Amino acid sequence: MLLPLPSLAMAGWLLTGAGSAIGSGPLEASSIQVASSASVWKFTRTQGTKEGETFASVMKTADTAQSDADFAGLIVRCAPQGKIDVLVALIRPFPPRSHPKVTLSSAAGGTLTFEASMAAAGAAVLLPDEVSAFAAGKWQTAPSLSVLVKESDSEIKGVVALNGLREAYHSLLANCGQ
């Protein structure tokens, strides 16, 4: 199943980072591919709001056969002060001030539930800082990640194949702060 055009547009918009000015787009985009098309992580560098400021990120789209239509994928991005952020990209946004409960399940990391916050006008769920350790470690050997985002009476489920994450993560780290 192909993602509808609004899904692709939303995914591209989410990759521009939280601090990007409206109308500024990706400065550079490429794909990191390992073995098959299901392994593609998209690398993007986007312009920040300050002169010369750029942000790097990698994104993997959802396994559409196993995901709700409102689930776009997973984003791992460079953050200020040397941090790495992990976000869940959504098609249908939640209220920007909401704090959804996010349950993450993988063969390598078990099942964990976190309270998250919203980014990108509610279209991305910013996971707590401790989740970045999973992207840096256990998820790199897991075949996939199952995600459940719950806010009030609404829930969105999705699955992201994690193959190729190790290479994408190392490429991201090499481009953070440049």
Coordinates of N, CA and C in Angstrom, one line a residue:
M1 N 0.8 -1.2 0.0 CA 0.0 0.0 0.0 C 0.9 1.2 0.0
L2 N 0.6 2.2 -0.8 CA 1.3 3.4 -0.9 C 0.8 4.5 0.1
L3 N 1.7 5.3 0.6 CA 1.2 6.4 1.4 C 0.5 7.5 0.5
P4 N -0.6 8.0 1.0 CA -1.2 9.1 0.2 C -0.3 10.3 0.2
L5 N -0.6 11.2 -0.8 CA 0.2 12.4 -1.0 C 0.3 13.2 0.3
P6 N -0.8 13.5 1.0 CA -0.7 14.2 2.3 C 0.2 13.6 3.3
S7 N 0.3 12.2 3.3 CA 1.2 11.5 4.2 C 2.7 11.9 3.9
L8 N 3.0 11.8 2.6 CA 4.3 12.1 2.2 C 4.7 13.6 2.5
A9 N 3.7 14.5 2.2 CA 4.0 15.9 2.5 C 4.2 16.1 4.0
M10 N 3.4 15.5 4.8 CA 3.5 15.7 6.2 C 4.8 15.1 6.7
A11 N 5.2 14.0 6.2 CA 6.5 13.4 6.6 C 7.7 14.3 6.2
G12 N 7.6 14.9 5.1 CA 8.6 15.9 4.6 C 8.7 17.1 5.5
W13 N 7.5 17.6 5.9 CA 7.4 18.8 6.7 C 7.9 18.5 8.1
L14 N 7.7 17.3 8.6 CA 8.1 17.0 10.0 C 9.7 16.9 10.0
L15 N 10.3 16.5 8.9 CA 11.7 16.4 8.8 C 12.4 17.8 8.9
T16 N 11.7 18.9 8.7 CA 12.3 20.2 8.7 C 12.7 20.6 10.0
G17 N 12.3 19.9 11.1 CA 12.7 20.2 12.4 C 11.9 21.2 13.1
A18 N 11.9 21.3 14.4 CA 11.0 22.1 15.2 C 11.3 23.6 15.0
G19 N 12.6 23.9 14.7 CA 12.9 25.3 14.7 C 13.0 25.9 13.3
S20 N 12.5 25.2 12.3 CA 12.6 25.7 10.9 C 11.6 26.8 10.6
A21 N 12.0 27.8 9.8 CA 11.1 28.8 9.4 C 10.1 28.3 8.4
I22 N 9.0 28.9 8.3 CA 8.0 28.5 7.3 C 8.5 28.8 6.0
G23 N 8.4 27.9 5.1 CA 8.9 28.1 3.7 C 10.4 27.6 3.5
S24 N 11.1 27.4 4.6 CA 12.4 26.8 4.4 C 12.3 25.3 4.3
G25 N 13.0 24.8 3.3 CA 12.9 23.3 3.1 C 14.2 22.7 3.3
P26 N 14.2 21.4 3.0 CA 15.5 20.7 3.2 C 16.6 21.2 2.3
L27 N 17.8 21.3 3.0 CA 18.9 21.8 2.2 C 19.5 20.6 1.5
E28 N 19.4 19.4 2.0 CA 20.0 18.3 1.4 C 19.1 17.1 1.8
A29 N 18.9 16.2 0.9 CA 18.2 14.9 1.3 C 18.8 13.8 0.5
S30 N 19.0 12.7 1.2 CA 19.5 11.5 0.6 C 18.9 10.3 1.3
S31 N 19.1 9.1 0.8 CA 18.6 7.9 1.4 C 19.8 7.0 1.8
I32 N 19.7 6.4 2.9 CA 20.7 5.4 3.4 C 20.0 4.1 3.2
Q33 N 20.5 3.3 2.2 CA 19.8 2.0 1.9 C 20.7 0.9 2.2
V34 N 20.1 -0.1 2.8 CA 20.8 -1.4 3.1 C 19.9 -2.5 2.7
A35 N 20.4 -3.3 1.7 CA 19.8 -4.6 1.3 C 18.6 -4.4 0.4
S36 N 17.5 -3.8 0.9 CA 16.3 -3.7 0.1 C 15.6 -2.4 0.4
S37 N 14.5 -2.2 -0.4 CA 13.8 -0.9 -0.3 C 13.2 -0.7 1.0
A38 N 12.9 -1.8 1.7 CA 12.3 -1.8 3.1 C 13.3 -1.3 4.1
S39 N 14.6 -1.1 3.7 CA 15.7 -0.7 4.6 C 16.0 0.8 4.5
V40 N 15.3 1.5 3.7 CA 15.6 2.9 3.4 C 15.3 3.8 4.6
W41 N 16.3 4.5 5.1 CA 16.1 5.6 6.1 C 16.4 6.9 5.3
K42 N 15.6 7.8 5.3 CA 15.8 9.1 4.6 C 16.6 10.1 5.5
F43 N 17.7 10.6 5.0 CA 18.5 11.6 5.7 C 18.2 12.9 5.1
T44 N 17.9 13.9 6.0 CA 17.6 15.2 5.6 C 18.4 16.2 6.5
R45 N 18.9 17.3 5.9 CA 19.4 18.4 6.6 C 18.6 19.6 6.3
T46 N 18.1 20.3 7.3 CA 17.2 21.4 7.1 C 17.8 22.7 7.8
Q47 N 17.3 23.8 7.3 CA 17.7 25.1 7.7 C 17.0 25.5 9.0
G48 N 17.7 25.9 10.0 CA 17.2 26.4 11.3 C 16.7 27.9 11.2
T49 N 16.3 28.4 12.3 CA 15.9 29.8 12.2 C 17.0 30.8 12.3
K50 N 18.2 30.4 12.8 CA 19.3 31.3 12.9 C 20.2 31.1 11.7
E51 N 21.0 32.2 11.4 CA 21.9 32.2 10.3 C 22.9 31.1 10.4
G52 N 23.0 30.2 9.4 CA 23.9 29.1 9.4 C 23.5 27.9 10.2
E53 N 22.4 28.0 10.9 CA 22.0 26.8 11.7 C 21.3 25.8 10.8
T54 N 21.7 24.5 11.0 CA 21.0 23.4 10.3 C 20.8 22.3 11.2
F55 N 19.8 21.4 10.9 CA 19.5 20.3 11.7 C 19.5 19.0 10.8
A56 N 20.0 17.9 11.3 CA 20.1 16.7 10.5 C 19.1 15.7 11.2
S57 N 18.4 14.9 10.4 CA 17.5 13.9 10.9 C 17.5 12.7 9.9
V58 N 17.1 11.5 10.4 CA 16.8 10.4 9.6 C 15.3 9.9 9.9
M59 N 14.6 9.4 8.9 CA 13.3 9.0 9.1 C 13.0 7.7 8.3
K60 N 12.2 6.9 8.9 CA 11.7 5.7 8.3 C 10.2 5.7 8.3
T61 N 9.6 5.5 7.1 CA 8.2 5.5 7.0 C 7.6 4.1 7.6
A62 N 6.3 4.2 7.9 CA 5.6 3.1 8.6 C 5.5 1.9 7.6
D63 N 5.4 0.7 8.2 CA 5.0 -0.5 7.4 C 3.5 -0.3 7.3
T64 N 3.0 0.1 6.1 CA 1.6 0.4 5.9 C 0.7 -0.8 6.0
A65 N 1.2 -2.0 5.8 CA 0.4 -3.2 6.0 C 0.0 -3.4 7.4
Q66 N 0.9 -2.9 8.4 CA 0.7 -3.2 9.8 C 0.3 -1.9 10.6
S67 N 0.1 -0.8 9.9 CA -0.1 0.5 10.6 C -1.4 1.1 10.3
D68 N -1.9 1.9 11.2 CA -3.1 2.8 11.0 C -2.7 3.8 9.9
A69 N -3.7 4.3 9.2 CA -3.5 5.3 8.1 C -2.9 6.6 8.7
D70 N -3.1 6.9 10.0 CA -2.7 8.1 10.6 C -1.3 8.0 11.2
F71 N -0.6 6.9 11.0 CA 0.8 6.7 11.5 C 1.7 6.9 10.3
A72 N 2.6 7.8 10.4 CA 3.6 8.1 9.3 C 4.9 7.4 9.4
G73 N 5.5 7.3 10.7 CA 6.8 6.7 10.8 C 7.5 7.2 12.0
L74 N 8.8 7.0 12.0 CA 9.7 7.3 13.1 C 10.8 8.3 12.6
I75 N 11.1 9.2 13.4 CA 12.1 10.2 13.1 C 13.2 10.2 14.3
V76 N 14.4 10.2 13.9 CA 15.5 10.4 14.8 C 16.3 11.6 14.4
R77 N 16.5 12.6 15.2 CA 17.1 13.8 14.8 C 18.1 14.4 15.8
C78 N 19.0 15.2 15.3 CA 19.9 15.9 16.1 C 19.2 17.0 16.9
A79 N 19.5 17.2 18.1 CA 18.9 18.2 18.9 C 20.0 19.1 19.5
P80 N 19.6 20.3 20.0 CA 20.6 21.1 20.6 C 21.3 20.4 21.8
Q81 N 22.5 20.9 22.1 CA 23.3 20.5 23.2 C 23.8 19.0 23.1
G82 N 23.9 18.6 21.8 CA 24.4 17.2 21.6 C 23.5 16.1 21.8
K83 N 22.2 16.4 22.0 CA 21.2 15.4 22.3 C 20.7 14.8 21.0
I84 N 20.0 13.6 21.1 CA 19.3 13.0 19.9 C 17.9 12.9 20.4
D85 N 17.0 13.4 19.5 CA 15.5 13.2 19.8 C 15.0 12.1 19.0
V86 N 14.0 11.4 19.5 CA 13.2 10.4 18.8 C 11.8 10.8 18.8
L87 N 11.2 10.9 17.6 CA 9.8 11.3 17.4 C 9.0 10.3 16.6
V88 N 7.7 10.2 16.9 CA 6.8 9.5 16.2 C 6.0 10.4 15.3
A89 N 6.1 10.2 14.0 CA 5.4 11.1 13.0 C 4.0 10.6 12.8
L90 N 3.0 11.6 12.8 CA 1.6 11.3 12.7 C 1.1 12.0 11.5
I91 N 0.0 11.5 10.9 CA -0.7 12.2 9.8 C -1.8 13.1 10.4
R92 N -2.5 12.6 11.3 CA -3.6 13.3 12.0 C -3.0 13.8 13.3
P93 N -2.9 15.2 13.4 CA -2.2 15.7 14.7 C -3.1 15.6 15.9
F94 N -2.5 15.5 17.0 CA -3.1 15.7 18.3 C -3.0 17.1 18.7
P95 N -3.8 17.6 19.7 CA -3.7 18.9 20.2 C -2.2 19.2 20.6
P96 N -1.7 20.4 20.2 CA -0.3 20.7 20.5 C 0.1 20.6 22.0
R97 N -0.8 20.9 22.9 CA -0.4 20.8 24.3 C -0.7 19.5 25.0
S98 N -1.1 18.5 24.2 CA -1.4 17.2 24.8 C -0.1 16.4 25.2
H99 N -0.3 15.5 26.1 CA 0.8 14.6 26.5 C 0.3 13.2 26.4
P100 N 0.4 12.6 25.2 CA -0.1 11.3 25.0 C 0.8 10.2 25.6
K101 N 0.2 9.1 25.9 CA 0.9 7.9 26.4 C 1.4 7.1 25.2
V102 N 2.7 6.8 25.1 CA 3.2 6.1 24.0 C 3.8 4.7 24.5
T103 N 3.4 3.6 23.9 CA 3.9 2.3 24.3 C 4.7 1.8 23.1
L104 N 6.0 1.5 23.4 CA 6.9 1.0 22.4 C 7.2 -0.5 22.7
S105 N 7.2 -1.3 21.6 CA 7.5 -2.7 21.8 C 8.4 -3.2 20.7
S106 N 9.5 -3.9 21.2 CA 10.4 -4.5 20.2 C 11.0 -5.8 20.8
A107 N 11.4 -6.7 20.0 CA 12.0 -7.9 20.4 C 13.2 -7.7 21.3
A108 N 14.0 -6.7 21.0 CA 15.2 -6.4 21.7 C 15.1 -5.6 23.0
G109 N 13.9 -4.8 23.1 CA 13.8 -3.9 24.2 C 12.6 -4.1 25.0
G110 N 11.8 -5.2 24.8 CA 10.6 -5.4 25.6 C 9.5 -4.3 25.3
T111 N 8.6 -4.1 26.2 CA 7.6 -3.2 26.1 C 7.7 -2.1 27.2
L112 N 7.7 -0.8 26.8 CA 7.8 0.3 27.7 C 6.7 1.3 27.3
T113 N 6.2 2.0 28.4 CA 5.2 3.1 28.1 C 5.8 4.4 28.7
F114 N 5.6 5.5 27.9 CA 6.1 6.8 28.3 C 5.1 7.8 28.2
E115 N 5.2 8.9 28.9 CA 4.4 10.1 28.7 C 5.2 11.0 27.7
A116 N 4.6 11.4 26.6 CA 5.4 12.2 25.6 C 4.8 13.6 25.5
S117 N 5.4 14.4 24.7 CA 4.9 15.7 24.4 C 4.8 15.9 22.9
M118 N 4.2 17.0 22.5 CA 3.9 17.2 21.1 C 4.9 18.2 20.5
A119 N 5.2 18.0 19.2 CA 6.1 18.8 18.4 C 5.4 19.0 17.1
A120 N 6.0 19.9 16.3 CA 5.5 20.2 14.9 C 4.0 20.4 14.9
A121 N 3.5 21.3 15.7 CA 2.1 21.6 15.7 C 1.2 20.4 16.0
G122 N 1.7 19.5 16.7 CA 0.8 18.3 17.1 C 1.0 17.1 16.1
A123 N 1.7 17.3 15.1 CA 1.9 16.2 14.1 C 3.0 15.2 14.4
A124 N 3.8 15.5 15.4 CA 4.9 14.6 15.8 C 4.9 14.5 17.3
V125 N 5.1 13.3 17.8 CA 5.1 13.0 19.2 C 6.6 12.9 19.6
L126 N 7.0 13.9 20.5 CA 8.4 13.9 21.0 C 8.5 13.0 22.2
L127 N 9.3 11.9 22.0 CA 9.5 10.9 23.1 C 10.5 11.5 24.1
P128 N 10.4 11.0 25.4 CA 11.3 11.5 26.4 C 12.8 11.2 26.0
D129 N 13.7 11.9 26.7 CA 15.1 11.8 26.4 C 15.7 10.3 26.5
E130 N 15.2 9.6 27.5 CA 15.7 8.2 27.7 C 15.4 7.3 26.5
V131 N 14.5 7.6 25.6 CA 14.2 6.8 24.5 C 15.4 6.8 23.4
S132 N 16.1 7.9 23.4 CA 17.2 8.0 22.5 C 18.3 6.9 22.7
A133 N 18.4 6.4 24.0 CA 19.3 5.3 24.3 C 18.9 4.0 23.5
F134 N 17.6 3.8 23.3 CA 17.2 2.6 22.6 C 17.6 2.7 21.1
A135 N 17.4 3.9 20.5 CA 17.8 4.1 19.1 C 19.3 4.0 19.0
A136 N 20.1 4.3 20.0 CA 21.5 4.2 20.0 C 22.0 2.8 20.2
G137 N 21.1 1.9 20.8 CA 21.5 0.6 21.2 C 20.6 -0.5 20.7
K138 N 19.7 -0.9 21.6 CA 18.9 -2.1 21.4 C 18.1 -2.2 20.1
W139 N 17.6 -1.0 19.7 CA 16.8 -1.1 18.5 C 17.6 -1.4 17.3
Q140 N 18.9 -1.2 17.3 CA 19.7 -1.4 16.1 C 19.8 -2.9 15.8
T141 N 19.4 -3.7 16.7 CA 19.4 -5.2 16.4 C 18.0 -5.8 16.3
A142 N 17.0 -4.9 16.6 CA 15.6 -5.4 16.5 C 15.1 -5.4 15.1
P143 N 14.2 -6.3 14.7 CA 13.7 -6.3 13.4 C 12.7 -5.2 13.2
S144 N 11.9 -4.8 14.2 CA 10.9 -3.8 14.0 C 10.5 -3.2 15.4
L145 N 9.8 -2.1 15.3 CA 9.3 -1.4 16.5 C 7.8 -1.2 16.4
S146 N 7.0 -1.7 17.3 CA 5.6 -1.4 17.4 C 5.3 -0.2 18.3
V147 N 4.4 0.7 17.8 CA 4.2 1.9 18.5 C 2.6 2.0 18.7
L148 N 2.2 2.4 19.9 CA 0.9 2.7 20.2 C 0.8 4.1 20.9
V149 N 0.1 5.1 20.3 CA 0.0 6.4 20.8 C -1.4 6.6 21.2
K150 N -1.6 6.9 22.5 CA -3.0 7.1 23.1 C -3.1 8.5 23.6
E151 N -4.2 9.2 23.2 CA -4.5 10.5 23.7 C -6.0 10.6 23.9
S152 N -6.5 10.8 25.1 CA -7.9 10.8 25.4 C -8.6 9.5 24.9
D153 N -9.5 9.7 24.0 CA -10.2 8.5 23.4 C -9.7 8.0 22.1
S154 N -8.6 8.6 21.7 CA -8.0 8.3 20.4 C -6.7 7.5 20.5
E155 N -6.5 6.6 19.6 CA -5.2 5.8 19.6 C -4.8 5.6 18.2
I156 N -3.5 5.6 18.0 CA -2.9 5.4 16.6 C -1.8 4.3 16.8
K157 N -1.9 3.3 16.0 CA -0.9 2.2 16.1 C -0.1 2.2 14.8
G158 N 1.2 1.7 15.0 CA 2.0 1.6 13.8 C 3.2 0.7 14.0
V159 N 3.8 0.3 13.0 CA 5.0 -0.6 13.0 C 6.0 0.0 12.0
V160 N 7.3 0.1 12.5 CA 8.4 0.6 11.7 C 9.5 -0.5 11.7
A161 N 9.9 -0.9 10.5 CA 11.0 -1.9 10.3 C 12.3 -1.1 10.7
L162 N 13.1 -1.7 11.5 CA 14.3 -1.1 12.0 C 15.6 -1.5 11.3
N163 N 15.4 -2.4 10.3 CA 16.7 -2.7 9.6 C 17.3 -1.5 8.9
G164 N 18.6 -1.4 9.0 CA 19.3 -0.3 8.5 C 19.5 0.9 9.5
L165 N 18.9 0.7 10.7 CA 19.0 1.8 11.7 C 20.4 2.0 12.2
R166 N 21.2 1.0 12.3 CA 22.6 1.2 12.8 C 23.4 2.1 11.9
E167 N 23.3 1.9 10.6 CA 24.0 2.7 9.6 C 23.4 4.1 9.6
A168 N 22.1 4.2 9.6 CA 21.4 5.5 9.6 C 21.8 6.3 10.8
Y169 N 21.8 5.7 12.0 CA 22.1 6.4 13.2 C 23.6 6.9 13.2
H170 N 24.5 6.1 12.7 CA 25.9 6.5 12.7 C 26.1 7.6 11.7
S171 N 25.4 7.6 10.6 CA 25.4 8.7 9.6 C 24.9 10.0 10.2
L172 N 23.8 9.8 11.0 CA 23.2 11.0 11.7 C 24.2 11.6 12.6
L173 N 24.8 10.8 13.5 CA 25.8 11.3 14.5 C 26.9 12.0 13.8
A174 N 27.4 11.5 12.6 CA 28.5 12.1 11.9 C 28.1 13.5 11.4
N175 N 26.8 13.7 11.2 CA 26.3 15.0 10.6 C 25.7 15.9 11.7
C176 N 25.6 15.5 12.9 CA 25.1 16.4 14.0 C 26.1 17.5 14.2
G177 N 25.7 18.7 14.4 CA 26.6 19.8 14.7 C 27.4 20.4 13.6
Q178 N 27.1 19.9 12.4 CA 27.8 20.4 11.2 C 27.1 21.6 10.6

